[in-house]
Amino acid sequence: MKRRILSKEYFPGIPKIPYEGPDSKNPLAFKHYNPDEIVEGKTMKEHFRFSVVYWHTIRGTGSDMFGSGAWLRPWEDGTNSMEMAATRAGVLFEFCTKLGAPFYAFHDRDVAPESRNLRETNRNLDRMVKVLKDYQRETGVQLLWGTACLFAHPRYMHGAATSCNADVFAYAAAQVKKAIEITHELGGAGYVFWGGREGYTTLLNTDMKRELDHLAAFLHMAVEHKKRIGFKGQFYIEPKPKEPTKHQYDSDAAACLNFLRQYGLLEHFKLNLETNHATLANHTMQHELEVAGAAGALGSIDANMGDLMLGWDTDQFPTDIYLTTQIMLTILKYGGFTTGGVNFDAKCRRESFEPVDLFYAHIAGMDAFARGLKIAAAIRHDGRLAEFVKNRYRSWDVGIGKQIESGKVGFAELEEYALKLGEVKGLESGRQEFLENLINEFI
Ligand code: XUL
Ligand code: CO
């Protein structure tokens, strides 16, 4: 296979995207994302660790339940050959370089075609890893995380680690073993487990307890293999409540944390939270981030947004500044990303079919996050919001509150206290509308 080190241009006429500032009218320039600008002691580049996904940006076709692929991708030859796989790698690295995205993320099957058997498929992967490694070296673009596609092939129709069929579990284990190894080989900062079909469509045919035990055993094997090969990247679970299954076991952040804790896995995993998954679970993204952050498990985010009028996983690019502000307020509160980053698990609309739309979409997402960061930093610098919250809980800093928090009193002492108290006095307004208006001052 011929290696093409950025020798061919797949996005002709599109330059390296510059930062031109808020007054620019150039659609191929950043108005807010300035990689070198320092916010709260770190550059924007360091804050976000933006990542481009292989599956939507390179492998997406614009197909949906009602129609086949619709996107113009002049470099595609209609096959899934190894030649084509190498070409797509060139497309990805040119895209990341021109966009200025320092990271990318992939499923094993995104980068190399599945072959007649596992041995040949793994050989394809090994050949592609060499290509990817060369591109990484040449461009400086790094792997944020790798993962295995355990949901597309028909063998995974009943799940992978939670399949009713033990051979499927074994096959999935072999696939994940290899996916972790190639992620390690490529210097990946992390590895994600998204349980695409780890759930059920009907409880009539499902032994839930047995399936959960199997999932835990699977993850313990992964942890053990990680140690064996010396992979230092972070393991993440990515919650999602449904789609493609009716119910997915990793339904939300709280369910994941409970599962990890129950099976003794918590120290080995953090969460990779995705906005549209949060909303499918009837949560806000900020809720999911708070749940993970409070448990010390806030790892990384899959950045996108859904559509309230549709209600399924539309994976739209995140352009809502209220959303990015809330996300960045919480990310900053918990100290920012270490191994994780802002991974655009997002796709263009079917109607946005031209290659240039990929740039417009990512620029829109990056600018929305940059604005969210600047707004969140301004709110934090102003201090009124944090002061309000701190003040709201001030009864816990003294007297009986302090005694409760420090574990010095129990029900008996509190009964004695309440009997003396009479009625509770001094309740204060929650001031929601006042606070919403305060936030609007900064938007
Ligand atoms: C699916 C999803 C996945 C994971 C990786 O909804 O988000 O693409 O991020 O498997
Ligand atoms: Co995702």
mmCIF file of N, CA, C and O in Angstrom, residues 153-187:
data_model
loop_
_atom_site.group_PDB
_atom_site.id
_atom_site.type_symbol
_atom_site.label_atom_id
_atom_site.label_comp_id
_atom_site.label_asym_id
_atom_site.label_seq_id
_atom_site.Cartn_x
_atom_site.Cartn_y
_atom_site.Cartn_z
ATOM 1 N N HIS A 153 -21.938 -4.790 13.248
ATOM 2 C CA HIS A 153 -21.994 -6.126 12.631
ATOM 3 C C HIS A 153 -23.183 -6.921 13.189
ATOM 4 O O HIS A 153 -23.451 -6.877 14.394
ATOM 5 N N PRO A 154 -23.854 -7.716 12.313
ATOM 6 C CA PRO A 154 -25.015 -8.497 12.776
ATOM 7 C C PRO A 154 -24.709 -9.445 13.937
ATOM 8 O O PRO A 154 -25.612 -9.778 14.712
ATOM 9 N N ARG A 155 -23.431 -9.847 14.094
ATOM 10 C CA ARG A 155 -23.134 -10.780 15.197
ATOM 11 C C ARG A 155 -23.465 -10.141 16.559
ATOM 12 O O ARG A 155 -23.682 -10.823 17.541
ATOM 13 N N TYR A 156 -23.489 -8.796 16.573
ATOM 14 C CA TYR A 156 -23.755 -8.096 17.838
ATOM 15 C C TYR A 156 -25.232 -7.721 18.011
ATOM 16 O O TYR A 156 -25.556 -6.831 18.789
ATOM 17 N N MET A 157 -26.118 -8.398 17.290
ATOM 18 C CA MET A 157 -27.537 -8.021 17.367
ATOM 19 C C MET A 157 -28.105 -8.112 18.783
ATOM 20 O O MET A 157 -28.969 -7.341 19.169
ATOM 21 N N HIS A 158 -27.601 -9.069 19.607
ATOM 22 C CA HIS A 158 -28.100 -9.193 20.986
ATOM 23 C C HIS A 158 -27.198 -8.479 21.990
ATOM 24 O O HIS A 158 -27.357 -8.652 23.199
ATOM 25 N N GLY A 159 -26.254 -7.724 21.503
ATOM 26 C CA GLY A 159 -25.268 -7.107 22.380
ATOM 27 C C GLY A 159 -23.908 -7.726 22.133
ATOM 28 O O GLY A 159 -23.763 -8.640 21.299
ATOM 29 N N ALA A 160 -22.904 -7.244 22.863
ATOM 30 C CA ALA A 160 -21.537 -7.778 22.722
ATOM 31 C C ALA A 160 -21.167 -8.465 24.033
ATOM 32 O O ALA A 160 -21.357 -9.675 24.180
ATOM 33 N N ALA A 161 -20.713 -7.695 25.022
ATOM 34 C CA ALA A 161 -20.415 -8.282 26.336
ATOM 35 C C ALA A 161 -21.690 -8.779 27.015
ATOM 36 O O ALA A 161 -21.631 -9.608 27.922
ATOM 37 N N THR A 162 -22.841 -8.260 26.605
ATOM 38 C CA THR A 162 -24.105 -8.678 27.236
ATOM 39 C C THR A 162 -24.926 -9.562 26.314
ATOM 40 O O THR A 162 -26.131 -9.726 26.513
ATOM 41 N N SER A 163 -24.284 -10.142 25.316
ATOM 42 C CA SER A 163 -25.024 -11.048 24.415
ATOM 43 C C SER A 163 -25.425 -12.316 25.160
ATOM 44 O O SER A 163 -24.733 -12.765 26.080
ATOM 45 N N CYS A 164 -26.526 -12.910 24.730
ATOM 46 C CA CYS A 164 -26.947 -14.197 25.282
ATOM 47 C C CYS A 164 -26.020 -15.318 24.795
ATOM 48 O O CYS A 164 -26.021 -16.421 25.333
ATOM 49 N N ASN A 165 -25.203 -15.034 23.791
ATOM 50 C CA ASN A 165 -24.344 -16.039 23.169
ATOM 51 C C ASN A 165 -22.898 -15.843 23.620
ATOM 52 O O ASN A 165 -22.292 -14.789 23.359
ATOM 53 N N ALA A 166 -22.317 -16.857 24.278
ATOM 54 C CA ALA A 166 -20.969 -16.720 24.855
ATOM 55 C C ALA A 166 -19.900 -16.526 23.775
ATOM 56 O O ALA A 166 -18.884 -15.861 24.018
ATOM 57 N N ASP A 167 -20.095 -17.093 22.595
ATOM 58 C CA ASP A 167 -19.118 -16.902 21.519
ATOM 59 C C ASP A 167 -19.032 -15.430 21.106
ATOM 60 O O ASP A 167 -17.970 -14.941 20.726
ATOM 61 N N VAL A 168 -20.160 -14.753 21.177
ATOM 62 C CA VAL A 168 -20.166 -13.322 20.837
ATOM 63 C C VAL A 168 -19.341 -12.548 21.865
ATOM 64 O O VAL A 168 -18.545 -11.661 21.517
ATOM 65 N N PHE A 169 -19.504 -12.894 23.136
ATOM 66 C CA PHE A 169 -18.700 -12.277 24.205
ATOM 67 C C PHE A 169 -17.208 -12.462 23.890
ATOM 68 O O PHE A 169 -16.411 -11.530 23.963
ATOM 69 N N ALA A 170 -16.849 -13.689 23.523
ATOM 70 C CA ALA A 170 -15.440 -13.995 23.227
ATOM 71 C C ALA A 170 -14.940 -13.176 22.042
ATOM 72 O O ALA A 170 -13.840 -12.606 22.071
ATOM 73 N N TYR A 171 -15.773 -13.096 21.002
ATOM 74 C CA TYR A 171 -15.382 -12.340 19.799
ATOM 75 C C TYR A 171 -15.183 -10.863 20.148
ATOM 76 O O TYR A 171 -14.201 -10.228 19.742
ATOM 77 N N ALA A 172 -16.130 -10.344 20.940
ATOM 78 C CA ALA A 172 -16.049 -8.934 21.339
ATOM 79 C C ALA A 172 -14.802 -8.687 22.185
ATOM 80 O O ALA A 172 -14.132 -7.656 22.048
ATOM 81 N N ALA A 173 -14.472 -9.643 23.050
ATOM 82 C CA ALA A 173 -13.279 -9.502 23.898
ATOM 83 C C ALA A 173 -12.031 -9.419 23.022
ATOM 84 O O ALA A 173 -11.152 -8.571 23.238
ATOM 85 N N ALA A 174 -11.972 -10.288 22.012
ATOM 86 C CA ALA A 174 -10.816 -10.276 21.106
ATOM 87 C C ALA A 174 -10.738 -8.946 20.359
ATOM 88 O O ALA A 174 -9.651 -8.387 20.163
ATOM 89 N N GLN A 175 -11.912 -8.447 19.972
ATOM 90 C CA GLN A 175 -11.931 -7.178 19.223
ATOM 91 C C GLN A 175 -11.490 -6.004 20.092
ATOM 92 O O GLN A 175 -10.717 -5.146 19.661
ATOM 93 N N VAL A 176 -11.962 -5.997 21.343
ATOM 94 C CA VAL A 176 -11.582 -4.899 22.244
ATOM 95 C C VAL A 176 -10.105 -5.006 22.628
ATOM 96 O O VAL A 176 -9.396 -4.001 22.725
ATOM 97 N N LYS A 177 -9.628 -6.225 22.818
ATOM 98 C CA LYS A 177 -8.192 -6.431 23.113
ATOM 99 C C LYS A 177 -7.348 -5.741 22.038
ATOM 100 O O LYS A 177 -6.446 -4.955 22.333
ATOM 101 N N LYS A 178 -7.690 -6.013 20.795
ATOM 102 C CA LYS A 178 -6.939 -5.442 19.678
ATOM 103 C C LYS A 178 -7.114 -3.917 19.621
ATOM 104 O O LYS A 178 -6.146 -3.182 19.386
ATOM 105 N N ALA A 179 -8.337 -3.457 19.872
ATOM 106 C CA ALA A 179 -8.596 -2.009 19.796
ATOM 107 C C ALA A 179 -7.808 -1.256 20.863
ATOM 108 O O ALA A 179 -7.295 -0.157 20.615
ATOM 109 N N ILE A 180 -7.694 -1.852 22.056
ATOM 110 C CA ILE A 180 -6.895 -1.200 23.112
ATOM 111 C C ILE A 180 -5.417 -1.203 22.698
ATOM 112 O O ILE A 180 -4.704 -0.214 22.882
ATOM 113 N N GLU A 181 -4.986 -2.312 22.120
ATOM 114 C CA GLU A 181 -3.574 -2.404 21.710
ATOM 115 C C GLU A 181 -3.228 -1.361 20.651
ATOM 116 O O GLU A 181 -2.183 -0.710 20.735
ATOM 117 N N ILE A 182 -4.106 -1.176 19.677
ATOM 118 C CA ILE A 182 -3.762 -0.190 18.633
ATOM 119 C C ILE A 182 -3.874 1.241 19.176
ATOM 120 O O ILE A 182 -3.110 2.118 18.787
ATOM 121 N N THR A 183 -4.800 1.447 20.109
ATOM 122 C CA THR A 183 -4.902 2.771 20.745
ATOM 123 C C THR A 183 -3.598 3.076 21.490
ATOM 124 O O THR A 183 -3.064 4.190 21.426
ATOM 125 N N HIS A 184 -3.098 2.061 22.178
ATOM 126 C CA HIS A 184 -1.828 2.182 22.897
ATOM 127 C C HIS A 184 -0.686 2.474 21.924
ATOM 128 O O HIS A 184 0.109 3.397 22.129
ATOM 129 N N GLU A 185 -0.645 1.703 20.850
ATOM 130 C CA GLU A 185 0.397 1.859 19.822
ATOM 131 C C GLU A 185 0.401 3.283 19.243
ATOM 132 O O GLU A 185 1.445 3.837 18.928
ATOM 133 N N LEU A 186 -0.795 3.865 19.143
ATOM 134 C CA LEU A 186 -0.906 5.214 18.567
ATOM 135 C C LEU A 186 -0.795 6.312 19.627
ATOM 136 O O LEU A 186 -1.045 7.484 19.337
ATOM 137 N N GLY A 187 -0.463 5.927 20.846
ATOM 138 C CA GLY A 187 -0.283 6.922 21.908
ATOM 139 C C GLY A 187 -1.576 7.572 22.343
ATOM 140 O O GLY A 187 -1.579 8.730 22.788
#
